[in-house]
Amino acid sequence: MANYFIGEIKPYIIVAKDYKGFQFRYKSATMKSYGRKIAVNKKDLQSIRKAMISDFDNNVTKIEVALFNDVSKLALEKRLNAVGRKVNGIRQRSYDNDERHLRLHLNPFYKGMSIKDITTGKVNEFIDDSADKDLSAKTIRHCVQSLSMVMKFAVDQGYISRNPCNSDDRKEIKGTVIERGGYSHDHVLKLIQAEKTLYLDTFIMFSAFTGISANELQGLQWKDINFTKSEVTIKRNVYRYDTQELKNNFRERVLGLPSQVMTLLKKWKLNSMCDFWVFPNSNGKKPFEQNAMRKLISTVCKRAGVPDYGIGGFRKYYNTSMIGEVPDHIRKARMGHSKNSKTAEVHYTVIDLEQARSPVQAEKLMQRLLG
C-alpha cells in the first residue's frame, strides 16, 4: 500500500482576491498535516502532480520547508547549465550577474527564510531595504530580476505556487532619470583638433564615425578590419577582459569606414606595439580597460574645452547625426539593434545589409564636420 496520498486536481477559487486556479492536496507518511499545490494553469499543475507521484513512488521526499538560500543555490546550478547553450541559452555575463546579486544582496536579506514565506510583501521589503542602503534603482531592478529567476525555478520545482515578483503586484522601482549626454558636432570637431596621441586620435575618430559601443571597441581585433574594402566587422565584445559572443545576431554587423578613419587606422597599425588588439591597454597585451580610457578621454575633453560624455558619448553622436540622413531601419541596423526594439531614440533596426554597411553618410558627416 502506498505510504502517501495525492488527491485529484480540483478548481481553486478565492473570490476576495479574484483568483481562479486549480489545486490538489497531498500528504506523505512523514507529514503531520496535508499540503496543497496551487497553480493557475491546470497543465502546469498536472506536471507537478505527476512529478510528485514519481518522487513518492521512488521514496524521494521533498523538503517541505525549503530555505531560500538552498533553493537559490539549486537555481544557480541550473542556470549555469544554460551558459553557452544554443537553445534557450544564456551568456556567462548573465550568470555572473545573478550569482553576484544573490551573494551580495538577496541571500543576506532572505537568510534563514523559507521559500514559501517570501510573499510580494517580502519582495517589497527587500526593495525598500535596498533603497535605504542607497542602492541605485538600476541595481535594485536587476536584483529583483535575479530574485524572480529563483522564484520561477521554485514554481517549476513545486516549492511554491506563484512567483511573488510579479511586476503587477510588487512596488514599482523608480529612480532619478539621468539623460545620457552625447557630443555635438562642435564638440567632436574640437576633440579632433585638440592635441593628443595617435592612439587617442584614432580611437576618437573611429568611435565617432562608427557608433559602436565601448564593449565592442574593446573586442576589436586587427583581423576585423578589411583594409581593402574599408570595412570593419563587429563580431565580439569584451567583459572583464574575457571576449564573448555578441548578445544577439543584430549586434554582429559590417560597417563601412570613412577614408580619413582608414588613413588613421593604417598609420596606427604601423605604430602600435600590438598586432592583435586594435585598441590595446598600456602594455599592449590586453584590450583597453574602460576606466583607463575614460580618464584619457576626460583629459582630452578638458583640453578641448568640451563636456565629458565618456566613451558612450561618441555612440550617441553618431546615432543622432544619422537621424534624417538614412532611413530609420538602416540607422538602427548600424547601431546593432532590432527594429522591434522599443527603447525610445536609442534602439535601432534591422536591415538592408548593403546599405547598412555603406560609409557614404559617415563620409559626408566627416566632410561636413571637417570642411
Coordinates of C-alpha atoms in Angstrom, one line a residue:
M1 CA 0.0 0.0 0.0
A2 CA 1.3 3.5 -0.8
N3 CA 2.6 5.5 2.1
Y4 CA 1.3 8.7 0.7
F5 CA -1.8 10.5 -0.5
I6 CA -2.2 12.7 -3.6
G7 CA -5.6 14.0 -4.3
E8 CA -7.2 14.8 -7.7
I9 CA -6.9 18.2 -9.3
K10 CA -9.9 20.4 -8.5
P11 CA -10.8 24.1 -9.1
Y12 CA -9.4 26.6 -6.6
I13 CA -11.1 30.0 -6.3
I14 CA -10.6 32.9 -3.9
V15 CA -13.4 35.3 -4.5
A16 CA -11.9 38.1 -2.4
K17 CA -8.7 38.1 -4.4
D18 CA -10.4 37.3 -7.7
Y19 CA -8.2 34.3 -8.0
K20 CA -9.1 31.3 -10.2
G21 CA -6.9 28.3 -10.5
F22 CA -6.5 24.7 -9.6
Q23 CA -5.3 22.7 -6.6
F24 CA -4.6 19.2 -5.3
R25 CA -3.9 18.0 -1.7
Y26 CA -1.2 15.6 -0.7
K27 CA 0.3 14.0 2.4
S28 CA 3.3 11.7 3.0
A29 CA 3.9 9.4 5.9
T30 CA 6.3 11.9 7.4
M31 CA 4.0 14.9 7.2
K32 CA 1.8 15.9 10.2
S33 CA -0.8 17.7 8.0
Y34 CA -2.0 17.9 4.4
G35 CA -0.1 20.1 2.0
R36 CA -1.6 21.8 -1.1
K37 CA -0.2 22.6 -4.5
I38 CA -1.8 25.5 -6.4
A39 CA -1.4 26.8 -10.0
V40 CA -3.4 29.0 -12.4
N41 CA -2.7 26.6 -15.3
K42 CA -4.1 23.1 -15.0
K43 CA -1.5 21.6 -17.3
D44 CA 1.3 23.0 -15.1
L45 CA -0.3 21.5 -12.0
Q46 CA -0.7 18.1 -13.7
S47 CA 3.1 18.2 -14.4
I48 CA 3.8 19.0 -10.7
R49 CA 1.4 16.2 -9.6
K50 CA 2.9 13.7 -11.9
A51 CA 6.4 14.5 -10.7
M52 CA 5.3 14.3 -7.1
I53 CA 3.8 10.8 -7.6
S54 CA 7.1 9.8 -9.2
D55 CA 9.1 11.1 -6.2
F56 CA 6.9 9.4 -3.7
D57 CA 7.0 6.1 -5.6
N58 CA 10.8 6.3 -5.6
N59 CA 10.9 7.2 -1.9
V60 CA 12.1 10.7 -2.6
T61 CA 10.8 13.2 0.0
K62 CA 10.9 16.9 -0.9
I63 CA 11.9 19.3 1.8
E64 CA 8.6 20.9 2.9
V65 CA 10.4 23.9 4.4
A66 CA 12.9 24.7 1.7
L67 CA 15.1 27.7 2.6
F68 CA 15.6 30.5 0.1
N69 CA 19.4 30.1 0.2
D70 CA 19.2 26.4 -0.6
V71 CA 16.7 26.9 -3.5
S72 CA 18.8 29.8 -4.9
K73 CA 21.8 27.5 -5.0
L74 CA 19.9 24.9 -7.0
A75 CA 18.5 27.6 -9.3
L76 CA 22.0 28.9 -10.0
E77 CA 23.3 25.4 -10.7
K78 CA 20.5 25.0 -13.3
R79 CA 21.3 28.5 -14.6
L80 CA 25.0 27.5 -15.1
N81 CA 23.9 24.6 -17.3
A82 CA 22.3 27.1 -19.7
V83 CA 25.5 29.1 -20.2
G84 CA 26.5 29.0 -23.9
R85 CA 23.7 26.7 -24.8
K86 CA 22.4 27.2 -28.4
V87 CA 18.7 26.7 -27.5
N88 CA 17.4 28.8 -24.5
G89 CA 20.9 29.5 -23.5
I90 CA 22.4 32.5 -21.6
R91 CA 25.7 34.3 -21.6
Q92 CA 28.3 33.9 -18.9
R93 CA 27.8 37.5 -18.0
S94 CA 24.1 36.9 -17.2
Y95 CA 25.0 34.0 -14.9
D96 CA 27.7 36.1 -13.2
N97 CA 25.3 38.9 -12.6
D98 CA 22.7 36.6 -11.0
E99 CA 25.4 35.0 -8.8
R100 CA 26.6 38.4 -7.7
H101 CA 23.1 39.7 -6.9
L102 CA 22.4 36.6 -4.8
R103 CA 25.7 36.6 -3.0
L104 CA 25.8 40.3 -2.1
H105 CA 22.2 41.3 -1.7
L106 CA 19.5 38.6 -1.8
N107 CA 20.9 35.7 0.2
P108 CA 21.9 38.0 3.1
F109 CA 18.5 39.6 3.2
Y110 CA 16.5 36.3 3.0
K111 CA 18.9 34.2 5.1
G112 CA 17.1 31.5 7.1
M113 CA 13.7 32.3 5.4
S114 CA 11.6 29.6 3.9
I115 CA 10.9 30.0 0.2
K116 CA 7.2 29.7 0.9
D117 CA 7.3 32.7 3.3
I118 CA 8.6 35.0 0.6
T119 CA 5.5 36.9 -0.4
T120 CA 5.1 40.0 -2.6
G121 CA 5.2 41.9 0.7
K122 CA 8.7 40.4 1.4
V123 CA 9.8 41.4 -2.1
N124 CA 8.7 45.0 -1.4
E125 CA 10.6 44.9 1.9
F126 CA 13.7 44.0 0.0
I127 CA 13.1 46.9 -2.4
D128 CA 12.7 49.3 0.5
D129 CA 15.7 48.0 2.4
S130 CA 17.9 48.3 -0.7
A131 CA 16.7 51.8 -1.3
D132 CA 17.5 52.7 2.3
K133 CA 21.1 51.4 1.6
D134 CA 21.3 53.8 -1.3
L135 CA 21.5 51.2 -4.0
S136 CA 20.6 52.6 -7.4
A137 CA 17.3 51.9 -9.0
K138 CA 19.1 50.0 -11.7
T139 CA 20.8 47.7 -9.2
I140 CA 17.6 47.1 -7.3
R141 CA 15.8 46.2 -10.6
H142 CA 18.5 43.8 -11.6
C143 CA 18.4 42.2 -8.1
V144 CA 14.7 41.7 -8.4
Q145 CA 15.2 40.1 -11.8
S146 CA 17.6 37.6 -10.2
L147 CA 15.1 37.0 -7.4
S148 CA 12.4 36.4 -10.0
M149 CA 14.7 33.8 -11.7
V150 CA 14.9 31.9 -8.4
M151 CA 11.2 32.1 -7.8
K152 CA 10.4 30.8 -11.3
F153 CA 12.7 27.9 -10.6
A154 CA 10.8 27.3 -7.2
V155 CA 7.5 27.3 -9.1
D156 CA 8.8 24.8 -11.6
Q157 CA 10.0 22.5 -8.8
G158 CA 6.8 22.7 -6.9
Y159 CA 8.1 24.6 -3.8
I160 CA 5.6 27.5 -4.4
S161 CA 2.6 28.0 -6.5
R162 CA 3.2 31.5 -7.9
N163 CA 6.0 34.0 -8.4
P164 CA 5.8 36.8 -5.8
C165 CA 8.0 39.1 -8.0
N166 CA 5.1 39.7 -10.5
S167 CA 5.5 43.3 -11.5
D168 CA 1.7 43.9 -11.4
D169 CA 1.7 43.2 -7.7
R170 CA 5.0 44.5 -6.3
K171 CA 6.2 48.0 -5.9
E172 CA 7.4 49.9 -9.0
I173 CA 11.1 50.7 -8.8
K174 CA 11.7 54.3 -9.7
G175 CA 15.0 56.2 -9.9
T176 CA 16.2 59.6 -11.0
V177 CA 16.1 59.8 -14.7
I178 CA 19.6 60.8 -15.9
E179 CA 19.9 61.8 -19.5
R180 CA 22.9 60.3 -21.1
G181 CA 24.6 63.1 -23.0
G182 CA 26.2 62.9 -26.3
Y183 CA 28.8 65.0 -28.1
S184 CA 27.6 67.6 -30.6
H185 CA 29.3 68.4 -34.0
D186 CA 31.1 71.3 -32.4
H187 CA 32.3 69.1 -29.5
V188 CA 33.6 66.4 -31.9
L189 CA 35.4 68.9 -34.1
K190 CA 37.2 70.4 -31.0
L191 CA 38.2 66.9 -29.8
I192 CA 39.6 66.1 -33.2
Q193 CA 41.6 69.3 -33.3
A194 CA 42.8 69.0 -29.7
E195 CA 46.4 67.9 -29.1
K196 CA 46.6 64.1 -28.3
T197 CA 48.4 60.9 -29.1
L198 CA 47.9 59.0 -32.4
Y199 CA 46.3 56.3 -30.3
L200 CA 43.6 58.6 -28.9
D201 CA 43.2 60.4 -32.3
T202 CA 42.4 57.0 -33.9
F203 CA 40.2 56.0 -31.1
I204 CA 38.1 59.2 -31.1
M205 CA 37.7 59.3 -34.9
F206 CA 36.8 55.6 -35.1
S207 CA 34.3 55.8 -32.2
A208 CA 32.6 59.0 -33.5
F209 CA 32.2 57.7 -37.1
T210 CA 31.1 54.1 -36.4
G211 CA 29.0 54.5 -33.3
I212 CA 30.0 51.1 -31.9
S213 CA 29.7 50.5 -28.1
A214 CA 32.6 50.6 -25.6
N215 CA 32.5 46.8 -25.1
E216 CA 32.6 46.3 -28.9
L217 CA 35.5 48.7 -29.2
Q218 CA 37.4 46.6 -26.6
G219 CA 36.7 43.5 -28.6
L220 CA 38.1 44.8 -31.9
Q221 CA 41.0 42.8 -33.4
W222 CA 43.1 43.8 -36.4
K223 CA 41.7 40.8 -38.3
D224 CA 38.3 42.5 -38.1
I225 CA 39.5 45.4 -40.3
N226 CA 39.3 44.9 -44.0
F227 CA 41.8 47.4 -45.4
T228 CA 40.9 46.5 -49.0
K229 CA 37.2 47.1 -48.6
S230 CA 37.4 49.8 -45.9
E231 CA 35.1 47.8 -43.6
V232 CA 35.0 46.7 -40.0
T233 CA 33.2 43.5 -38.9
I234 CA 31.7 43.7 -35.4
K235 CA 31.6 40.1 -34.1
R236 CA 32.6 40.1 -30.4
N237 CA 32.8 42.3 -27.3
V238 CA 34.8 42.1 -24.0
Y239 CA 33.5 41.6 -20.5
R240 CA 36.1 41.8 -17.7
Y241 CA 39.0 41.1 -20.1
D242 CA 37.2 38.0 -21.5
T243 CA 35.9 38.0 -25.1
Q244 CA 32.4 36.8 -25.6
E245 CA 29.9 36.4 -28.3
L246 CA 27.5 39.3 -29.1
K247 CA 24.2 39.0 -27.3
N248 CA 22.1 38.7 -30.4
N249 CA 22.5 38.4 -34.2
F250 CA 21.6 42.1 -34.7
R251 CA 24.8 43.1 -33.0
E252 CA 27.0 41.3 -35.5
R253 CA 27.4 43.6 -38.4
V254 CA 29.7 45.0 -41.1
L255 CA 30.2 48.8 -41.2
G256 CA 31.9 50.8 -44.0
L257 CA 34.7 53.2 -42.8
P258 CA 35.3 56.8 -44.0
S259 CA 38.6 57.4 -45.8
Q260 CA 40.1 59.5 -43.0
V261 CA 39.3 56.9 -40.4
M262 CA 41.0 54.3 -42.7
T263 CA 44.1 56.6 -43.0
L264 CA 44.4 56.8 -39.3
L265 CA 43.9 53.1 -38.8
K266 CA 46.7 52.3 -41.3
K267 CA 49.0 54.8 -39.5
W268 CA 48.1 53.4 -36.1
K269 CA 48.7 49.8 -37.2
L270 CA 52.2 50.7 -38.2
N271 CA 52.9 52.4 -34.9
S272 CA 51.0 50.1 -32.5
M273 CA 53.0 47.7 -30.3
C274 CA 50.2 45.2 -30.5
D275 CA 49.4 43.2 -33.7
F276 CA 46.3 41.6 -32.2
W277 CA 44.0 44.2 -30.5
V278 CA 43.2 47.4 -32.3
F279 CA 43.0 49.4 -29.1
P280 CA 45.1 47.6 -26.5
N281 CA 45.9 48.5 -22.9
S282 CA 49.1 50.3 -21.9
N283 CA 51.3 47.2 -22.1
G284 CA 49.8 46.0 -25.4
K285 CA 48.8 42.6 -24.2
K286 CA 45.1 43.0 -23.5
P287 CA 42.2 45.2 -24.8
F288 CA 42.0 48.7 -23.2
E289 CA 40.4 49.0 -19.8
Q290 CA 37.3 51.2 -19.9
N291 CA 38.1 53.2 -16.7
A292 CA 41.6 54.0 -18.0
M293 CA 40.2 55.0 -21.4
R294 CA 37.5 57.3 -19.7
K295 CA 40.3 59.1 -17.9
L296 CA 42.2 59.6 -21.2
I297 CA 39.0 60.9 -22.9
S298 CA 38.3 63.2 -19.9
T299 CA 41.8 64.7 -20.2
V300 CA 41.2 65.4 -24.0
C301 CA 37.8 66.9 -23.2
K302 CA 39.3 69.3 -20.7
R303 CA 42.0 70.3 -23.1
A304 CA 39.4 70.9 -25.9
G305 CA 37.0 72.7 -23.5
V306 CA 34.0 70.4 -24.1
P307 CA 31.8 68.4 -21.8
D308 CA 33.0 65.0 -20.9
Y309 CA 30.4 62.4 -22.1
G310 CA 32.8 59.5 -21.9
I311 CA 33.1 56.8 -24.5
G312 CA 29.4 56.4 -24.9
G313 CA 29.0 60.0 -26.0
F314 CA 30.5 59.1 -29.4
R315 CA 28.0 56.4 -30.0
K316 CA 25.1 58.8 -29.3
Y317 CA 26.7 61.5 -31.5
Y318 CA 26.9 59.0 -34.4
N319 CA 23.3 57.9 -33.8
T320 CA 21.8 61.4 -33.6
S321 CA 23.9 62.5 -36.6
M322 CA 22.4 59.7 -38.8
I323 CA 18.8 60.8 -38.0
G324 CA 17.4 62.1 -41.2
E325 CA 20.4 61.1 -43.2
V326 CA 19.4 57.4 -43.7
P327 CA 16.1 55.5 -43.2
D328 CA 15.4 54.6 -39.6
H329 CA 15.9 50.9 -40.1
I330 CA 19.3 51.5 -41.6
R331 CA 20.4 53.7 -38.8
K332 CA 19.3 51.2 -36.3
A333 CA 21.0 48.4 -38.1
R334 CA 24.3 50.2 -37.9
M335 CA 23.8 50.6 -34.2
G336 CA 23.2 46.9 -33.8
H337 CA 19.6 46.7 -32.6
S338 CA 16.4 45.1 -33.7
K339 CA 13.8 47.2 -35.4
N340 CA 11.3 45.8 -33.0
S341 CA 13.1 47.4 -30.1
K342 CA 11.1 50.0 -28.2
T343 CA 13.7 51.9 -26.1
A344 CA 12.9 55.4 -27.4
E345 CA 15.6 57.0 -29.6
V346 CA 18.5 54.7 -28.8
H347 CA 17.2 51.5 -30.2
Y348 CA 17.9 50.8 -33.8
T349 CA 16.8 48.5 -36.7
V350 CA 17.4 45.5 -38.9
I351 CA 18.5 45.6 -42.4
D352 CA 19.3 46.0 -45.9
L353 CA 22.9 44.8 -45.3
E354 CA 24.5 46.6 -48.3
Q355 CA 23.0 49.9 -47.4
A356 CA 23.8 49.5 -43.7
R357 CA 27.5 48.9 -44.4
S358 CA 27.8 51.8 -46.7
P359 CA 30.3 54.5 -45.5
V360 CA 28.7 57.2 -47.6
Q361 CA 26.7 59.0 -44.9
A362 CA 29.6 58.8 -42.4
E363 CA 31.9 60.2 -45.1
K364 CA 29.5 63.1 -45.7
L365 CA 29.3 63.7 -42.0
M366 CA 33.0 63.8 -41.6
Q367 CA 33.5 66.1 -44.6
R368 CA 30.7 68.5 -43.3
L369 CA 32.4 68.5 -39.9
L370 CA 36.0 69.0 -41.1
G371 CA 35.2 71.1 -44.1

